[in-house]
One Martini backbone bead per residue (centre of mass of N, CA, C, O) as a GRO file, in nm:
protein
  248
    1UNK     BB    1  14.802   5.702  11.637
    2UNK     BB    2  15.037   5.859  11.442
    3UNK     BB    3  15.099   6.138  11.277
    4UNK     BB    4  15.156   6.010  11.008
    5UNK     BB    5  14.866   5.865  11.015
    6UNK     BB    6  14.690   6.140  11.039
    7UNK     BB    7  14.819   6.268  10.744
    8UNK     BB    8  14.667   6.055  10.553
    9UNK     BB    9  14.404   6.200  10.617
   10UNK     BB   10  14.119   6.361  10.471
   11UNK     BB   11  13.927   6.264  10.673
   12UNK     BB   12  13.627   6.168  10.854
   13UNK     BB   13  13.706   5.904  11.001
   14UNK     BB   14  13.953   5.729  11.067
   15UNK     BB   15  13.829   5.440  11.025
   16UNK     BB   16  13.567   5.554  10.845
   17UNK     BB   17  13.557   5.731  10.573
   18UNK     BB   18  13.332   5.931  10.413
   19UNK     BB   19  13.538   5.892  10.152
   20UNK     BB   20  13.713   5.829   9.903
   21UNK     BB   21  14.052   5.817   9.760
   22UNK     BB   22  13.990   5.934   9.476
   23UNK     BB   23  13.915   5.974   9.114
   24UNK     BB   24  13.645   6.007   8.935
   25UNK     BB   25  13.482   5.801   8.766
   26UNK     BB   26  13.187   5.878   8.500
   27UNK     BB   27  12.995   5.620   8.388
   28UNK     BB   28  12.676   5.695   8.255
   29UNK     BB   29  12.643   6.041   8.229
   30UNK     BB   30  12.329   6.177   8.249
   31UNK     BB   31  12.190   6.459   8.100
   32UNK     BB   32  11.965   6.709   8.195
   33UNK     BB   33  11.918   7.027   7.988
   34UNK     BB   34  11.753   7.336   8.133
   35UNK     BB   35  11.738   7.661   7.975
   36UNK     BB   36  11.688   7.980   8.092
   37UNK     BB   37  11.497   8.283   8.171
   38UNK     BB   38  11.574   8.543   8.418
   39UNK     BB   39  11.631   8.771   8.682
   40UNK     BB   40  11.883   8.997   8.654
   41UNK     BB   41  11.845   9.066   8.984
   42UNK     BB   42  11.843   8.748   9.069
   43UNK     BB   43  12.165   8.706   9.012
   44UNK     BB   44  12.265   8.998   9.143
   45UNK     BB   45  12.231   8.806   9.409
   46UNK     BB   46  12.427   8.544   9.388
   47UNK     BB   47  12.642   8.645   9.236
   48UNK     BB   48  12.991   8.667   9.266
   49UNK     BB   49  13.267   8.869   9.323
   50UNK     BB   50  13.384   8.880   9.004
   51UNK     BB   51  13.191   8.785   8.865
   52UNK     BB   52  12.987   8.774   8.512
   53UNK     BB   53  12.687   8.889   8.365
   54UNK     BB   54  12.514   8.868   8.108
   55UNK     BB   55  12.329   8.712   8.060
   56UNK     BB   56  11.968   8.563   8.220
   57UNK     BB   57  12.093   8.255   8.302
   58UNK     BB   58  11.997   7.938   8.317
   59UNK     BB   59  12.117   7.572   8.469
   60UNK     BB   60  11.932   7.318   8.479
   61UNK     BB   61  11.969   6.987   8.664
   62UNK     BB   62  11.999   6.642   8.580
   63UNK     BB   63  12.241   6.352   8.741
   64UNK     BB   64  12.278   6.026   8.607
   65UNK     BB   65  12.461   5.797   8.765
   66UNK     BB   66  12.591   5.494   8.663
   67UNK     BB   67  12.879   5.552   8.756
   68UNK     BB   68  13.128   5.570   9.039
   69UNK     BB   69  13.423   5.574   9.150
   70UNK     BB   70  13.352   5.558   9.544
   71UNK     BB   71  12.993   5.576   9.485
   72UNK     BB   72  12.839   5.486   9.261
   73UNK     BB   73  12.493   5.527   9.240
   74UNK     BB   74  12.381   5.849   9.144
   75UNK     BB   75  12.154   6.172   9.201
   76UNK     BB   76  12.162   6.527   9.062
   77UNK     BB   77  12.090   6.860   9.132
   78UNK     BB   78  12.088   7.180   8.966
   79UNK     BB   79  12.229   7.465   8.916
   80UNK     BB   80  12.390   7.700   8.638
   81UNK     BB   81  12.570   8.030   8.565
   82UNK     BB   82  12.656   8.214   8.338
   83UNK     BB   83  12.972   8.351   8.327
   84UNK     BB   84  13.290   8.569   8.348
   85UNK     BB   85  13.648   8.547   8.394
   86UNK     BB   86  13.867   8.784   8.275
   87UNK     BB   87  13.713   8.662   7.996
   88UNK     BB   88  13.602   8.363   8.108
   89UNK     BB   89  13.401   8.133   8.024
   90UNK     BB   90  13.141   8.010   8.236
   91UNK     BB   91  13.010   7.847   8.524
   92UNK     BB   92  12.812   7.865   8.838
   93UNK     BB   93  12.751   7.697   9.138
   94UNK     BB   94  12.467   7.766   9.295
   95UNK     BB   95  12.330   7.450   9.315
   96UNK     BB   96  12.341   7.098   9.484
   97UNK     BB   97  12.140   6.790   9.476
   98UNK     BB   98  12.187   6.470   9.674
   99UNK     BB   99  12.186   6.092   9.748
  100UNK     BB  100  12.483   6.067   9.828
  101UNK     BB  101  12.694   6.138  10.110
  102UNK     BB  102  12.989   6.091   9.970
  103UNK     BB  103  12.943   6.329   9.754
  104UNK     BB  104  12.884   6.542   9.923
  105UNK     BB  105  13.129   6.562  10.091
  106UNK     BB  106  13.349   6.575   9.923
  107UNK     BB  107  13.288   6.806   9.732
  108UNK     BB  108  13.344   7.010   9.990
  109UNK     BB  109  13.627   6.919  10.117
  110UNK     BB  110  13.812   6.861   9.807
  111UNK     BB  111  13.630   7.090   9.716
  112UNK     BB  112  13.338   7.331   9.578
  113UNK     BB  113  13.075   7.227   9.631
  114UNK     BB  114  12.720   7.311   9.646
  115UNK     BB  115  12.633   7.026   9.862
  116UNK     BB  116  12.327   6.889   9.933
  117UNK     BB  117  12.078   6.705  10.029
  118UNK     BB  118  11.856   6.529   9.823
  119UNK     BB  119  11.541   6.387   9.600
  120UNK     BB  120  11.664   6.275   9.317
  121UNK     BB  121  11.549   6.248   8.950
  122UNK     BB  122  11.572   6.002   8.606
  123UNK     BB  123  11.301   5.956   8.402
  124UNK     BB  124  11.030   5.756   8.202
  125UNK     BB  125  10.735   5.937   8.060
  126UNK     BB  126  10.533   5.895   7.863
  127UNK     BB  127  10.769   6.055   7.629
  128UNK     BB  128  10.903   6.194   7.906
  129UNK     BB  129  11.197   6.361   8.050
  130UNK     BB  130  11.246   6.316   8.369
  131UNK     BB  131  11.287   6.583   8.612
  132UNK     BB  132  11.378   6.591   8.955
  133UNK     BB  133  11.288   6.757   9.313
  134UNK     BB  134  11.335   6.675   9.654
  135UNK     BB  135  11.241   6.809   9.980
  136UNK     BB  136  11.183   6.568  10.108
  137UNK     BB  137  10.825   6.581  10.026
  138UNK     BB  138  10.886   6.809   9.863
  139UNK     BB  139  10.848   6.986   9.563
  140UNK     BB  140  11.082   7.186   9.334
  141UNK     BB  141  11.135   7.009   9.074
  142UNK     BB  142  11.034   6.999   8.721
  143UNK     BB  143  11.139   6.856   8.433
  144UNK     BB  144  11.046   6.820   8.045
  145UNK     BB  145  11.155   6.597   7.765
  146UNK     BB  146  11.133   6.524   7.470
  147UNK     BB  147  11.236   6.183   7.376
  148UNK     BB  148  11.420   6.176   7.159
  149UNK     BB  149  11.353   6.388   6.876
  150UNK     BB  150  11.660   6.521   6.845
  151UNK     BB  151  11.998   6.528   6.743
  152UNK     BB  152  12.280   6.618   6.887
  153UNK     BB  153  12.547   6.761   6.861
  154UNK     BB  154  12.847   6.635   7.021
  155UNK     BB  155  13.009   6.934   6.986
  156UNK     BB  156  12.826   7.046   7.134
  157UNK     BB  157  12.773   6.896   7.399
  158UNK     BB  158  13.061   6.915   7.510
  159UNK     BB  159  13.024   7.217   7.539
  160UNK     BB  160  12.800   7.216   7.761
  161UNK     BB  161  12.999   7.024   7.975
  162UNK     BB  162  13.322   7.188   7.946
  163UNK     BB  163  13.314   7.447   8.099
  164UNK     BB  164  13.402   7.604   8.315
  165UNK     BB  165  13.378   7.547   8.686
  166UNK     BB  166  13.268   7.775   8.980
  167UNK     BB  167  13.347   7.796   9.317
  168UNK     BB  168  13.259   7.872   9.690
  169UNK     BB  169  13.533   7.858   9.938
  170UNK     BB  170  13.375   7.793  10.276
  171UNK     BB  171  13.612   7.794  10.551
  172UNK     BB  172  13.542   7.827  10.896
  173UNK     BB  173  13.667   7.915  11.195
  174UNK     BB  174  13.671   7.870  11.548
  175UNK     BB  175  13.507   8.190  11.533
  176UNK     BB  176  13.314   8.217  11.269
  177UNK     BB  177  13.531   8.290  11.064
  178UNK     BB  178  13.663   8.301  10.761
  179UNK     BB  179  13.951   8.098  10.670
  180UNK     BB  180  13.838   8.043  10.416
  181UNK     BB  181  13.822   8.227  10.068
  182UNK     BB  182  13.713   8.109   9.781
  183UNK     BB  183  13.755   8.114   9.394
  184UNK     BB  184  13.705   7.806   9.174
  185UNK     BB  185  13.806   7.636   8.923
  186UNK     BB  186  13.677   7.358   8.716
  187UNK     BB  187  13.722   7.036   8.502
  188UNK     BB  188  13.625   6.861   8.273
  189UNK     BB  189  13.762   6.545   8.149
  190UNK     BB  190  13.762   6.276   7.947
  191UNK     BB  191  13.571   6.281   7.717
  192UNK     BB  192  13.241   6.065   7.617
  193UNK     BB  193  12.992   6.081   7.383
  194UNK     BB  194  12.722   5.935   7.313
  195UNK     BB  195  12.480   6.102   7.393
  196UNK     BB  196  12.276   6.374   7.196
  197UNK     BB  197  11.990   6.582   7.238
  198UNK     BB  198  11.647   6.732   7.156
  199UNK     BB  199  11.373   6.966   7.273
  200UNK     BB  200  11.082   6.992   7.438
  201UNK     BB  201  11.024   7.200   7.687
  202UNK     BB  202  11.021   7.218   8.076
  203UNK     BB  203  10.966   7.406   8.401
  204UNK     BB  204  10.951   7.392   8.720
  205UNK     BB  205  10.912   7.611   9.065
  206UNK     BB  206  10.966   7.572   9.387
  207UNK     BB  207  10.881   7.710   9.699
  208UNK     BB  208  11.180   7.662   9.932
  209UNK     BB  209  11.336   7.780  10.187
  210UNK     BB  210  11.608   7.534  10.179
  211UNK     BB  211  11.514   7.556   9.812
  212UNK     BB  212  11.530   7.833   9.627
  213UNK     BB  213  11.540   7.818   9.301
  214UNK     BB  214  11.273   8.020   9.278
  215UNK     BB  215  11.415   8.282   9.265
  216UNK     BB  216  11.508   8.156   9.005
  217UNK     BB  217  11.298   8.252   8.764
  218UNK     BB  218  11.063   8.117   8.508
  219UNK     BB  219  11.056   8.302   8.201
  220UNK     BB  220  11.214   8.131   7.978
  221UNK     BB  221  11.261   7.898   7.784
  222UNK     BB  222  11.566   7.814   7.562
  223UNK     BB  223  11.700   7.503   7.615
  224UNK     BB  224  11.755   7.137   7.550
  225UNK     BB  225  11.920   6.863   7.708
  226UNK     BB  226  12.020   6.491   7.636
  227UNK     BB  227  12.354   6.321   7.795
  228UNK     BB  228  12.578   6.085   7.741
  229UNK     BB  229  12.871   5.985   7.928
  230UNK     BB  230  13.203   6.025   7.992
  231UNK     BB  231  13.399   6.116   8.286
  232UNK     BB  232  13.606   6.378   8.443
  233UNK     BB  233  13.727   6.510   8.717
  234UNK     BB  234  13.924   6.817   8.812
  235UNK     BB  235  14.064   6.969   9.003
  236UNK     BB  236  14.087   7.248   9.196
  237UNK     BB  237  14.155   7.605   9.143
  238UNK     BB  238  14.258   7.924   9.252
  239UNK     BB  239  14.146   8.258   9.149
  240UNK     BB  240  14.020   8.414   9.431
  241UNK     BB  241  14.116   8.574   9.747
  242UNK     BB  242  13.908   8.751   9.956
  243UNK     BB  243  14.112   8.773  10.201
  244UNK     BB  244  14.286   8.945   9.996
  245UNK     BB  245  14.184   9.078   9.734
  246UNK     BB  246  14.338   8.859   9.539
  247UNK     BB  247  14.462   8.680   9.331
  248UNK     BB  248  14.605   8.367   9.327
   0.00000   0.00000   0.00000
């Protein structure tokens, strides 16, 4: 293989990649969102600076994908927390569980997604939208919402799930020094919400060590959506870098 044709391709293996180059197109992706209120001390013990913490709110998610251009369906779940940046409000994501490994290579070299393999799940179950997350054999989080109770303004809802979204890239050298460490922001693009409702909510998180979701503690439910849309992820742009210590 010759040096410029080692030069297109963005992953290994090279005759077999681990994800599709593609620009990730996803139709009827479900979102369960329950926040909630959690320590504020165990929020400023995860998030990096330069980002600021407001409230004390976390939002688990649970996001069952109907279709995914390059790789199929599959389901993830996750932290995000609202932060804020030089004044742009937003969330930070702090831990993302996939079921799929394509989308979860593609998310962490492609782009800053804290994506590591789990399995999650989004089913309806005796009039309750159950979200789960299992890490091996063990439950990490339950999360149940009275299903489609009343209907949730669109234009919320778009709102809910379109705010800007940061993220820690960090790629180490072969000294074992972090060679890149950016921090990253990305957006939802063509969005097209087909349903959001909402009602009342419950979430349990379980302690365990390889996934600690559980360190950010369910101190008050706060607010529940779920969510079914059409919509793009748009590529990442970094925003400040750690190893210069100044906005990139």
């Amino acid at each position: 293989m010759q040096t410029e044709d080692v030069r297109q391709h963005l992953t290994t293996p090279l005759t077999s990649p681990a994800y599709a180059p593609t620009v990730p197109r996803f139709t009827d992706r479900e979102y369960l969102n329950v926040v909630y209120r959690t320590d504020p001390e165990a929020l400023r013990a995860v998030v990096p600076e330069p980002l600021r913490i407001g409230e004390p709110l976390v939002r688990f998610e649970v996001m069952k994908m109907g279709d995914v251009s390059g790789y199929g369906p599959y389901t993830e779940a996750g932290q995000a927390i609202p932060v804020s940046f030089e004044g742009e409000q937003g969330e930070y994501l702090h831990a993302m569980y996939l079921d799929n490994f394509p989308a979860t290579a593609s998310g962490r070299e492609v782009s800053a997604y804290p994506k590591v393999l789990g399995s999650p799940a989004l089913t309806v179950d005796s009039g309750a939208l159950v979200g789960t997350l299992d890490h091996g054999s063990l439950r990490v989080a339950t999360a149940t919402m009275g299903y489609k109770h009343h209907e949730l303004d669109r234009r919320e809802a778009r709102a809910q799930i379109t705010v800007p979204t940061f993220m820690l890239k960090t790629v180490p050298g072969y000294d074992g020094s972090p060679r890149v460490q950016e921090l990253v922001r990305t957006r939802i693009t063509d969005v097209t919400v087909k349903e959001a409702w909402t009602g009342p909510a419950r979430l349990q998180l379980f302690q365990h060590v390889l996934a600690p979701l559980a360190d950010l503690p369910v101190l008050q439910v706060v607010s529940a959506s779920h969510i079914l849309t059409d919509l793009t992820l748009s590529g990442a742009e970094p925003v400040h870098d750690y190893l210069k210590g100044a906005a990139s």
